[in-house]
Coordinates of C-alpha atoms and ligand atoms in Angstrom, one line a residue:
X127 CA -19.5 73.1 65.4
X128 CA -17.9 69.6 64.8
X129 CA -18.2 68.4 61.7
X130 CA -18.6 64.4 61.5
X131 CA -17.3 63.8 58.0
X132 CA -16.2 65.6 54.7
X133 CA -18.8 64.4 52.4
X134 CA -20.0 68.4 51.0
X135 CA -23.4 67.0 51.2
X136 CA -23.8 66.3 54.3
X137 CA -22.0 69.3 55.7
X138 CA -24.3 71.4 54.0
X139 CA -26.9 70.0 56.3
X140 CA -25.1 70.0 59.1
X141 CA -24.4 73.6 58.6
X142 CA -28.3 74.5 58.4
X143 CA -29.4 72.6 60.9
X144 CA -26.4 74.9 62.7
X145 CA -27.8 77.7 61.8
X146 CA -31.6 77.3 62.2
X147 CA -31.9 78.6 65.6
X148 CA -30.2 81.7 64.2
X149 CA -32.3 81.9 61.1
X150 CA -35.2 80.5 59.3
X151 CA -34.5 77.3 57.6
X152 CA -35.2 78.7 54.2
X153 CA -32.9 81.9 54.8
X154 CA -30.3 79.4 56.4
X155 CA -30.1 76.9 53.4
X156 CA -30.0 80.0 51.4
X157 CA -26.9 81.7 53.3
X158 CA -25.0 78.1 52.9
X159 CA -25.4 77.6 49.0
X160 CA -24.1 81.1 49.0
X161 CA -21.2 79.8 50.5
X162 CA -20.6 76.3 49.0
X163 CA -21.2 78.6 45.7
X164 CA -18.9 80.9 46.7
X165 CA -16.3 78.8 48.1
X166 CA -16.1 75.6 46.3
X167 CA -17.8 76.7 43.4
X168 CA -21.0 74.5 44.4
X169 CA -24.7 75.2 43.6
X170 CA -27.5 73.6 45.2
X171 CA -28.0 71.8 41.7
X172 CA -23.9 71.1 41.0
X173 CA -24.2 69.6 44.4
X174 CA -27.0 67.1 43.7
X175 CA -25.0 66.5 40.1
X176 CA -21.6 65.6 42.9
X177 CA -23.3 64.0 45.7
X178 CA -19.7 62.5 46.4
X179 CA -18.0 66.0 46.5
X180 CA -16.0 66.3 49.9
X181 CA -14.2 68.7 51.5
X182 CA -10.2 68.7 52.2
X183 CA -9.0 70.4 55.6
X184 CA -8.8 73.7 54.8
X185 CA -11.7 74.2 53.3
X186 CA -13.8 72.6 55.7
X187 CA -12.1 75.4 57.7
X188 CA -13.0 78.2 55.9
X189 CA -16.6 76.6 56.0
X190 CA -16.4 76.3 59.9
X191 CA -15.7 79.6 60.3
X192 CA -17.7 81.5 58.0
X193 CA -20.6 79.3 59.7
X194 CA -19.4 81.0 63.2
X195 CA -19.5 84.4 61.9
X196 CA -22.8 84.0 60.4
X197 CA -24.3 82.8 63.9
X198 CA -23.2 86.3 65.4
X199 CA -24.7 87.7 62.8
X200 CA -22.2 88.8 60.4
X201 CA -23.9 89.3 56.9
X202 CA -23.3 87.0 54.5
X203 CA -22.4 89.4 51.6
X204 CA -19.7 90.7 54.0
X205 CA -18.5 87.1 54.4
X206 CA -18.1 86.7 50.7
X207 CA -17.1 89.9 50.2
X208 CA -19.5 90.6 47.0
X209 CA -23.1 91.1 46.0
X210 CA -24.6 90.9 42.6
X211 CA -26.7 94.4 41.8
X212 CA -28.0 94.7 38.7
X213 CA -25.8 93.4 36.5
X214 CA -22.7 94.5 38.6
X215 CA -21.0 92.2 41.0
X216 CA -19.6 94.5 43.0
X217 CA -17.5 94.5 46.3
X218 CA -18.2 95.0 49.9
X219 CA -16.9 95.2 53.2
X220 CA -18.4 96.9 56.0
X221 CA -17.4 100.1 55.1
X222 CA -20.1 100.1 53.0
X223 CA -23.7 99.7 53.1
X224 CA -24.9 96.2 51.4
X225 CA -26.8 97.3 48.3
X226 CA -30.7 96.7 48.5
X227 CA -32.9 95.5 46.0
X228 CA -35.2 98.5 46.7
X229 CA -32.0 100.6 45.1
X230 CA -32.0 98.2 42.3
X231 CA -35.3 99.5 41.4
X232 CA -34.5 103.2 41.9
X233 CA -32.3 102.6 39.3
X234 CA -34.2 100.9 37.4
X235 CA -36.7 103.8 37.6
X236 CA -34.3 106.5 36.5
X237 CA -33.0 104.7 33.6
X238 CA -36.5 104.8 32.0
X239 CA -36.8 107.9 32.5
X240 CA -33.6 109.5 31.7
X241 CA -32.1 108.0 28.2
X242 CA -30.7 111.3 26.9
X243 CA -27.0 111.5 25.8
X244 CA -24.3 112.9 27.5
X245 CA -26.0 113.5 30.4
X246 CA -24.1 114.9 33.6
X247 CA -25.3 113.1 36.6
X248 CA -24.2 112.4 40.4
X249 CA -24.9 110.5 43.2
X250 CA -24.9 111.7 46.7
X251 CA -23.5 109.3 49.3
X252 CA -22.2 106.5 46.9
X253 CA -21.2 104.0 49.3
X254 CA -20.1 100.9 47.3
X255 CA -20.9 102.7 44.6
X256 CA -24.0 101.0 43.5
X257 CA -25.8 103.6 41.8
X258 CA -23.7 105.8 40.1
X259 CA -21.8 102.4 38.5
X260 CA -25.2 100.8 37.9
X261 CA -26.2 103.9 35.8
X262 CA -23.2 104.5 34.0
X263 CA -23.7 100.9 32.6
X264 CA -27.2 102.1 31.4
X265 CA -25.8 104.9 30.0
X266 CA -22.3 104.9 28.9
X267 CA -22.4 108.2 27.2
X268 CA -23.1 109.3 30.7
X269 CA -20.9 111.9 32.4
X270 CA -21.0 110.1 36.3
X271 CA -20.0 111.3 39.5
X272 CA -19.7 109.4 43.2
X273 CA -19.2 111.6 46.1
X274 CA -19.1 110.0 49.7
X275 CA -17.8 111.4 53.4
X276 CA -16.1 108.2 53.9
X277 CA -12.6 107.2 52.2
X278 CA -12.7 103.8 53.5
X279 CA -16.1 103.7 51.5
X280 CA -14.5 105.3 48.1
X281 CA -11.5 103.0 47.6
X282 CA -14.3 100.1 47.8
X283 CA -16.4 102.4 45.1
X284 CA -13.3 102.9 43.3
X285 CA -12.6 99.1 43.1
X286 CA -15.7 98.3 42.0
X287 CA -15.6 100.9 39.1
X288 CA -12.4 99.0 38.4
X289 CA -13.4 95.7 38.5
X290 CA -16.7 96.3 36.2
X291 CA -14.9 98.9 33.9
X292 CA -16.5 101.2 34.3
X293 CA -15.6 104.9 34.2
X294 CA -17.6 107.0 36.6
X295 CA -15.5 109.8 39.2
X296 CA -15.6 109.5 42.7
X297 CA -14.3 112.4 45.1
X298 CA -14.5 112.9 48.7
X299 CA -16.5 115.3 50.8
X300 CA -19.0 116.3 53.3
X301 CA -22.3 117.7 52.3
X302 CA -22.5 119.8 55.7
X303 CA -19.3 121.6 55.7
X304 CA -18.5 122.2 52.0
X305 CA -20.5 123.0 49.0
X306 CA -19.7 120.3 46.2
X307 CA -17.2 121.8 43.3
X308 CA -18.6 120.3 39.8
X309 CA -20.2 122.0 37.1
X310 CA -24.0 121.8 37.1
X311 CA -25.7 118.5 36.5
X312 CA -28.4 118.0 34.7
X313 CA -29.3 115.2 37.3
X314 CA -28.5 114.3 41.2
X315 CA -29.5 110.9 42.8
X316 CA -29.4 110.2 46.6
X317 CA -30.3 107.0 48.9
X318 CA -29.2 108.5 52.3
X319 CA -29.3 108.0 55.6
X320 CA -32.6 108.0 56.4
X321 CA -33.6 105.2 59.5
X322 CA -34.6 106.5 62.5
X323 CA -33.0 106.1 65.9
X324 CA -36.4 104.9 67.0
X325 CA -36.9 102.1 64.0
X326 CA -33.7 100.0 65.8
X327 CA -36.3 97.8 67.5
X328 CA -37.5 96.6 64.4
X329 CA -34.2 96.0 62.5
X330 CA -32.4 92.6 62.0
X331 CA -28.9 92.2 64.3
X332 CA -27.1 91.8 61.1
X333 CA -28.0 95.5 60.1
X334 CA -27.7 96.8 63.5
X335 CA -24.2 95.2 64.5
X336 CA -22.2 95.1 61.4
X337 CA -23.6 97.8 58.7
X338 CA -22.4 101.3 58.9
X339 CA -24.2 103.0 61.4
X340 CA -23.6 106.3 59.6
X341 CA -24.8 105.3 56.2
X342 CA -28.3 103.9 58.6
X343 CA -29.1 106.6 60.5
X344 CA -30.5 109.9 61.5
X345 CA -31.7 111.0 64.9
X346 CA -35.7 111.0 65.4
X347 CA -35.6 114.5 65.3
X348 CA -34.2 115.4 62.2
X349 CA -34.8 112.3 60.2
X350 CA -34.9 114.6 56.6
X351 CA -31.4 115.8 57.5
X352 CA -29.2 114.6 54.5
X353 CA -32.4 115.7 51.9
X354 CA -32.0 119.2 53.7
X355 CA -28.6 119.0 52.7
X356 CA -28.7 118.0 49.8
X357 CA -31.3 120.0 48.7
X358 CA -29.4 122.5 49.6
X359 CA -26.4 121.9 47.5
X360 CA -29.1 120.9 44.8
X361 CA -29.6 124.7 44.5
X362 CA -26.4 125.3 43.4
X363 CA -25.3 122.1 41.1
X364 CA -28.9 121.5 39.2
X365 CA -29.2 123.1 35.9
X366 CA -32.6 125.0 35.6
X367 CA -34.7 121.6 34.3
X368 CA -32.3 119.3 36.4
X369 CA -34.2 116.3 37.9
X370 CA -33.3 115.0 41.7
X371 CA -34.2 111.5 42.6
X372 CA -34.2 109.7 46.3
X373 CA -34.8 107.0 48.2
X374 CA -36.6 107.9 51.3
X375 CA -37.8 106.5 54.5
X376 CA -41.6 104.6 53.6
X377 CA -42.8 106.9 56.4
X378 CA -41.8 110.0 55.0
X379 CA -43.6 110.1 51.6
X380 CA -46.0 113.4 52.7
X381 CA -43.4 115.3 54.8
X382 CA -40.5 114.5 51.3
X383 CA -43.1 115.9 48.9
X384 CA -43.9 119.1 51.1
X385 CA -39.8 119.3 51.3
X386 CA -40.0 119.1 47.4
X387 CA -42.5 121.7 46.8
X388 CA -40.7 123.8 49.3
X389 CA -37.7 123.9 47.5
X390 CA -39.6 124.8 44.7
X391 CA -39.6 121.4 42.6
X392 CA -42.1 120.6 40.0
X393 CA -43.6 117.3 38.9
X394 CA -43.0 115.7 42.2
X395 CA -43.7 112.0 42.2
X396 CA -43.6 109.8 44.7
X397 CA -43.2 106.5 43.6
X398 CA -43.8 103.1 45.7
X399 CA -41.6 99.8 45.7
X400 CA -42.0 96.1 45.2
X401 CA -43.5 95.9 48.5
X402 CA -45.8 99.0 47.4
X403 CA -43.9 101.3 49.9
X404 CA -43.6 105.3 49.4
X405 CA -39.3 104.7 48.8
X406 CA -39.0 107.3 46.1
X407 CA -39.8 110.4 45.3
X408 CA -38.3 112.6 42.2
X409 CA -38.7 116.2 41.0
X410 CA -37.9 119.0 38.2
X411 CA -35.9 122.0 39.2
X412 CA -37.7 125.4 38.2
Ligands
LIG755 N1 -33.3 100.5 53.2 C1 -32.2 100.4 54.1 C2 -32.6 99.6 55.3 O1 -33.7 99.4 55.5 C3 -31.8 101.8 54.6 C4 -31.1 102.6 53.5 C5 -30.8 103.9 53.9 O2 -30.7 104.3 55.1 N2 -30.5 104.7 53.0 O3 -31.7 99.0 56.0

């Protein structure tokens, strides 16, 4: 895009109107105060405060080109490089998956239920980290655990544990080829890969093109794959009484609490989300 002047005001216009065939204009003005925010330190209401506010070269550069990325798609948080979860602002880059208010809440969810002290608790496929940092903040006295397959993913977990100071221990490994060494756990969250091959169709391009397609996925005929798993490890690292919490796929609320029972979990609950989807379920180890 050319730009005709520098004035920040104008550009931000420009840049929607850029953007709108791309995006809805709503979603589009909100993508460029995330920028102008993020770049210039500019809100929408600091802008109409500076009406005057222009641009020198190189910034309208960086503007220019984050514009480009976001009209093949790329997301914004990966543009920025951050996203606000809870009351983290954590890293990201596309080695991770971008955090999801939906997680938010199953966080949210778990912290109301489990304010005991000193409680030894991991999380399953950390990615970014979200969870297990976002629960160690709830509960400090907390002993935390991140475990993910991918190091590109753990040095940005282990970034953002730095960068929020927070103490939590992430390790490497592979649920399907190694049973996880840690002393028993009196409680293991997961949000894993749980969209089907067949859901693509519906998903946005920003999702499809530039998330990680191994934190998304799981073929259409084994879409409970990673709960198998980790069910399975489950046996060995819950204490007798230990609770397991997911995320889950909205259209796998019946077939996650038959997985539950089979495994011999009590008190299964499956619990919906903001948009009153099935997208958690939790249980009690015998
Ligand atoms: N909720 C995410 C999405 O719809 C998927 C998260 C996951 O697979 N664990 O993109």
């Amino acid at each position: 895009m050319k730009f005709k002047n520098n004035l920040l005001k104008q550009l931000v216009s420009d840049c929607i109107a850029e953007l709108m065939p791309t995006y809805k204009k709503e979603e589009a003005a909100q993508m460029v105060f995330w920028l102008t925010e993020d770049f210039f330190g500019m809100t929408k209401s600091a802008l109409l405060l500076n009406p005057e506010r222009r641009l020198s070269e190189s910034e309208m550069l960086s503007l220019h080109f984050a514009v480009k990325s976001l009209k093949s798609h790329v997301p914004v948080q990966y543009i920025i490089g951050k996203v606000e979860f809870l009351n983290l602002s954590l890293q990201v880059t596309p080695a991770v998956l971008i955090p999801r208010p939906e997680t938010e809440q199953l966080v949210d969810w778990i912290l109301q239920i489990e304010t005991a002290q000193g409680l030894k608790i991991l999380d399953i496929g950390t990615g970014s980290g979200c969870i297990a940092l976002a629960i160690k903040q709830g509960l400090p006295n907390a002993s935390v655990w991140g475990y993910d397959q991918s190091s590109d993913a753990l040095v940005v977990a282990l970034q953002n544990a730095k960068s929020n100071g927070l103490d939590v221990h992430f390790f490497k490994g592979d649920i399907f080829q190694e049973k996880i060494e840690l002393d028993p756990v009196d409680v293991v969250i997961s949000n894993p890969p749980y969209v089907m091959q067949s859901e693509k169709s519906v998903m946005q391009p920003n999702v499809l093109e530039y998330e990680p397609y191994t934190a998304l996925f799981v073929p259409d005929e084994t879409p409970l794959l990673y709960y198998e798993g980790i069910l399975k490890q489950a046996q060995l690292l819950l204490k007798p009484e230990g609770r397991i919490y997911f995320e889950i796929n909205e259209a796998m609320g019946t077939e996650m609490v038959a997985l539950l029972n089979t495994w011999d979990y009590k008190a299964v609950h499956l619990k919906h989300d903001l948009n009153g989807k099935p997208r958690f379920i939790s249980g009690i180890k015998q």
